[in-house]
């Protein structure tokens, strides 16, 4: 034993510099991982007797949000396009949460007909709707079109949720106090609403399109909050953080090779970015935290309010976007 201790002491003495570097590097990586993990929702609020609808809840942060809502006792509706994956996710959510009251309903946000059908189903068969979480999205896809001819990212990320929310407002008001949570992104900061070419037909770029759609989420939230003032329905938008999800699956199809090569070094950060459970925390916070009950229309990141960029605070643009969106989906 004494020889072993002596050898260890000798090793430490001979490799002091190397061990110091390893220790500092390890501590730095640990600190980076903790920083990237972000905030955590600590609310213990129960949702017994309440109903939560989450779009895109069969994978990623949507599924983790659904697990949390179910653990709190809510009836959880998974509104998803792929019914096979949604049913498998529902089975997993029931097992992980211990709550059997998890149901699946079909929703294709790229089809206004599908959005209307889901809204009609919910209004006919659900007695209440306490929390609507507009989580589903598509990111940096090629120049695809929705069933109704809209640019895919704007159509799915904004217009589909715009129609769904408006179609369910009466039920949300009936269930007040209730909440609408819109999952946006930090990339809104580089976004602009191209009112003169909203489908980017003149010069499509997947990143510009995605940024526009995420900016639209925040502007929609601001105008929705203004219109719902005094109704007991509150609205929130949020940036969930950089997360290990399937959302980037379309990038290889839409980005040129040189851009993929340029972004490839970012893959080194993959082990340090948020897990889906960590990424769901701000959504959960906006959905349940008691301190937000009388707050309306703000933007959040890491479970705290965050100042959105100037273009996301433009109330005139928010009103204009609302009017254009309403006309596009047949609400005008």
XYZ file of C-alpha atoms in Angstrom:
332
model
C 0.000 0.000 0.000
C 2.842 2.372 0.903
C 4.497 1.648 -2.471
C 1.238 2.401 -4.277
C 0.848 5.726 -2.476
C 4.448 6.614 -3.230
C 3.947 5.866 -6.925
C 0.837 8.026 -7.033
C 2.674 10.914 -5.347
C 5.563 10.545 -7.779
C 3.192 10.493 -10.764
C 1.434 13.646 -9.528
C 4.771 15.384 -8.954
C 6.052 14.495 -12.419
C 2.832 15.413 -14.230
C 1.620 18.425 -12.278
C 1.234 20.636 -15.365
C -0.655 18.002 -17.363
C -2.980 17.169 -14.499
C -3.674 20.856 -13.921
C -4.581 21.315 -17.589
C -6.864 18.272 -17.484
C -8.558 19.528 -14.308
C -9.113 23.037 -15.691
C -10.370 21.661 -18.995
C -12.733 19.291 -17.216
C -14.046 22.042 -14.965
C -14.520 24.275 -17.991
C -16.439 21.606 -19.900
C -18.608 20.941 -16.840
C -19.345 24.660 -16.507
C -20.158 24.882 -20.231
C -22.554 21.947 -19.970
C -24.287 23.484 -16.957
C -24.585 26.809 -18.766
C -26.000 25.199 -21.892
C -28.570 23.276 -19.823
C -30.323 26.567 -19.028
C -33.087 27.232 -16.526
C -35.440 24.751 -14.913
C -39.141 25.039 -14.123
C -39.553 24.467 -10.389
C -43.317 24.994 -10.234
C -45.222 22.269 -8.409
C -48.560 23.315 -9.925
C -51.057 20.480 -10.405
C -53.262 20.220 -13.487
C -55.854 17.733 -12.266
C -59.125 18.226 -14.139
C -57.447 20.390 -16.784
C -56.860 19.691 -20.477
C -53.659 20.450 -22.372
C -53.256 20.254 -26.162
C -49.714 20.075 -27.557
C -48.911 20.118 -31.258
C -46.003 17.995 -32.460
C -45.909 16.074 -29.185
C -44.703 12.742 -30.556
C -41.003 13.642 -30.348
C -38.456 16.100 -28.961
C -39.410 18.816 -26.530
C -43.082 18.356 -27.364
C -43.027 14.814 -25.998
C -41.100 15.868 -22.883
C -43.613 18.665 -22.313
C -46.428 16.136 -22.630
C -44.780 13.854 -20.041
C -44.569 16.771 -17.600
C -48.181 17.854 -18.169
C -49.369 14.270 -17.680
C -47.365 13.917 -14.457
C -49.180 16.973 -13.156
C -52.498 15.181 -13.687
C -53.714 16.831 -16.898
C -55.647 15.245 -19.711
C -53.088 15.567 -22.516
C -53.976 15.691 -26.201
C -51.137 14.944 -28.609
C -51.943 16.677 -31.900
C -49.643 15.071 -34.468
C -49.332 14.387 -38.182
C -47.916 10.838 -38.003
C -50.471 8.780 -36.093
C -48.206 5.737 -35.816
C -45.435 7.675 -34.109
C -47.977 9.601 -32.049
C -49.591 6.439 -30.692
C -46.197 4.997 -29.773
C -45.313 8.277 -28.052
C -48.641 8.243 -26.184
C -47.880 4.743 -24.840
C -44.472 5.953 -23.639
C -45.949 9.083 -22.039
C -48.587 7.036 -20.197
C -45.902 4.711 -18.824
C -43.472 7.438 -17.819
C -46.109 9.674 -16.219
C -48.392 7.059 -14.712
C -51.316 8.933 -16.261
C -53.523 7.010 -18.671
C -55.453 10.092 -19.776
C -53.285 10.767 -22.824
C -55.060 10.828 -26.192
C -53.944 11.259 -29.788
C -55.634 13.396 -32.439
C -54.469 13.924 -35.986
C -53.154 17.301 -37.085
C -51.310 18.232 -40.255
C -50.347 21.879 -39.909
C -49.571 21.995 -43.635
C -53.297 21.574 -44.321
C -55.882 24.149 -43.260
C -58.549 21.480 -43.692
C -56.740 19.293 -41.154
C -56.419 22.212 -38.720
C -60.135 22.962 -38.987
C -60.999 19.284 -38.533
C -58.944 19.045 -35.335
C -60.461 22.240 -33.952
C -63.966 20.950 -34.702
C -63.141 17.634 -33.006
C -61.800 19.345 -29.891
C -64.761 21.715 -29.622
C -67.227 18.869 -30.065
C -65.612 16.357 -27.720
C -63.648 18.294 -25.101
C -65.463 20.167 -22.388
C -62.535 22.476 -21.746
C -59.090 23.528 -22.948
C -56.829 25.069 -20.326
C -53.461 25.153 -22.086
C -52.718 25.220 -25.811
C -49.040 24.661 -26.620
C -48.127 25.445 -30.224
C -44.922 23.435 -30.320
C -44.733 21.735 -33.732
C -42.446 23.135 -36.381
C -40.337 22.551 -39.440
C -36.856 23.979 -39.883
C -34.794 24.980 -42.924
C -36.544 22.750 -45.427
C -36.268 23.142 -49.219
C -38.825 25.370 -50.941
C -41.812 23.181 -50.296
C -45.447 24.250 -50.389
C -48.292 23.413 -48.033
C -51.499 21.833 -49.259
C -52.940 25.327 -49.578
C -49.991 26.738 -51.522
C -48.208 28.554 -48.699
C -44.425 28.459 -48.242
C -43.941 25.470 -45.930
C -42.118 27.040 -42.969
C -44.395 30.080 -42.804
C -47.432 27.858 -43.347
C -46.613 25.251 -40.703
C -44.792 27.306 -38.089
C -47.116 30.307 -38.194
C -50.303 30.036 -40.267
C -51.338 26.572 -39.077
C -50.972 27.564 -35.424
C -52.612 30.929 -36.088
C -55.733 29.199 -37.428
C -55.730 26.516 -34.723
C -55.468 29.065 -31.918
C -58.181 31.310 -33.313
C -60.450 28.311 -33.875
C -60.114 27.273 -30.224
C -60.366 30.709 -28.618
C -63.979 30.307 -27.497
C -63.121 27.088 -25.662
C -60.024 28.697 -24.134
C -62.129 31.644 -22.939
C -64.734 29.280 -21.520
C -61.966 27.508 -19.574
C -60.268 30.683 -18.282
C -57.871 31.221 -16.705
C -56.138 29.528 -19.627
C -52.925 29.930 -21.593
C -51.531 29.851 -25.131
C -47.816 29.049 -25.406
C -46.017 29.615 -28.729
C -42.596 28.024 -29.207
C -40.426 30.460 -31.161
C -36.626 30.686 -31.414
C -33.659 32.948 -30.873
C -33.275 33.080 -34.660
C -36.145 35.565 -34.721
C -33.433 38.111 -34.014
C -32.262 37.876 -37.618
C -35.815 37.670 -38.937
C -37.914 40.064 -40.963
C -41.524 39.811 -42.127
C -41.350 40.141 -45.908
C -44.760 41.703 -46.357
C -44.091 42.322 -50.056
C -43.103 38.671 -50.654
C -44.237 36.717 -47.615
C -43.743 33.320 -49.279
C -40.276 34.334 -50.497
C -41.124 33.439 -54.088
C -38.600 35.928 -55.456
C -35.591 34.637 -53.553
C -36.135 31.674 -51.255
C -33.575 30.938 -48.573
C -34.332 28.282 -45.909
C -32.665 30.241 -43.112
C -34.424 33.510 -43.984
C -37.713 31.632 -44.179
C -37.224 29.966 -40.805
C -36.235 33.261 -39.168
C -39.342 34.938 -40.601
C -41.614 32.198 -39.271
C -40.107 32.399 -35.776
C -40.456 36.175 -35.739
C -44.063 35.674 -36.782
C -44.600 33.479 -33.696
C -43.600 36.333 -31.393
C -45.572 39.009 -33.250
C -48.614 36.721 -33.223
C -48.229 36.283 -29.462
C -48.059 40.035 -28.875
C -51.157 40.781 -30.919
C -53.021 37.795 -29.456
C -52.259 39.033 -25.947
C -53.551 42.504 -26.840
C -56.775 41.117 -28.263
C -57.344 38.780 -25.313
C -56.758 41.397 -22.626
C -59.339 40.990 -19.873
C -60.598 37.588 -21.065
C -58.555 35.466 -18.673
C -56.599 33.926 -21.546
C -52.896 34.807 -21.549
C -50.268 34.215 -24.241
C -46.514 33.656 -24.100
C -43.741 33.035 -26.630
C -40.364 31.502 -25.926
C -36.951 30.376 -27.107
C -36.368 26.787 -25.909
C -32.611 26.845 -26.492
C -30.275 24.789 -28.652
C -31.525 21.225 -28.293
C -30.658 17.735 -29.489
C -33.795 17.066 -31.574
C -34.857 15.935 -35.055
C -35.688 19.498 -36.088
C -32.514 19.904 -38.165
C -33.254 16.811 -40.279
C -34.091 18.854 -43.419
C -30.901 20.924 -43.459
C -28.942 18.465 -45.599
C -31.596 18.768 -48.303
C -31.913 22.544 -48.272
C -28.420 23.921 -47.601
C -25.608 23.914 -50.179
C -22.541 21.835 -49.404
C -20.374 24.849 -48.573
C -22.806 25.970 -45.860
C -22.962 22.477 -44.378
C -19.158 22.440 -44.241
C -19.153 25.891 -42.647
C -21.603 24.781 -39.934
C -19.922 21.404 -39.318
C -17.592 22.660 -36.520
C -20.720 23.419 -34.491
C -21.234 19.662 -34.202
C -18.432 19.682 -31.633
C -20.904 21.370 -29.280
C -23.453 18.565 -29.721
C -22.649 16.834 -26.382
C -23.048 20.145 -24.542
C -26.365 21.404 -25.874
C -29.673 20.768 -24.138
C -31.381 17.424 -23.914
C -35.054 17.369 -24.873
C -36.050 17.386 -21.202
C -33.904 20.463 -20.573
C -35.196 22.113 -23.732
C -38.812 21.649 -22.635
C -38.381 23.570 -19.383
C -39.239 27.054 -20.647
C -42.346 25.725 -22.403
C -43.406 24.049 -19.168
C -42.642 27.224 -17.218
C -44.848 29.332 -19.492
C -47.622 26.741 -19.295
C -47.835 26.285 -15.530
C -45.809 28.726 -13.443
C -48.112 30.561 -11.055
C -46.119 33.813 -11.233
C -47.189 34.324 -14.869
C -50.920 34.257 -14.196
C -51.366 38.003 -14.681
C -48.580 38.512 -17.226
C -49.411 38.573 -20.910
C -47.605 38.707 -24.250
C -43.982 38.461 -23.121
C -41.090 36.457 -24.583
C -39.121 33.991 -22.427
C -35.827 32.095 -22.473
C -34.379 29.793 -19.794
C -37.494 30.181 -17.634
C -37.164 33.957 -17.413
C -38.463 36.940 -19.381
C -36.133 38.060 -22.148
C -36.197 41.242 -24.198
C -37.038 40.332 -27.766
C -35.310 42.195 -30.572
C -36.769 45.462 -31.834
C -38.524 43.914 -34.841
C -40.337 41.509 -32.508
C -41.737 44.430 -30.479
C -43.298 46.242 -33.461
C -46.997 46.401 -32.628
C -47.889 47.865 -36.024
C -46.180 44.942 -37.742
C -47.959 42.534 -35.388
C -51.355 43.980 -36.321
C -50.506 43.926 -40.023
C -49.317 40.323 -39.816
C -52.526 39.354 -37.999
C -54.702 40.884 -40.722
C -52.714 39.236 -43.523
C -52.710 35.877 -41.744
C -56.446 36.039 -41.084
C -57.060 36.692 -44.765
C -54.807 33.793 -45.809
C -56.556 31.229 -43.582
C -60.076 32.495 -44.252
C -60.788 34.269 -40.958
C -61.003 37.814 -42.338
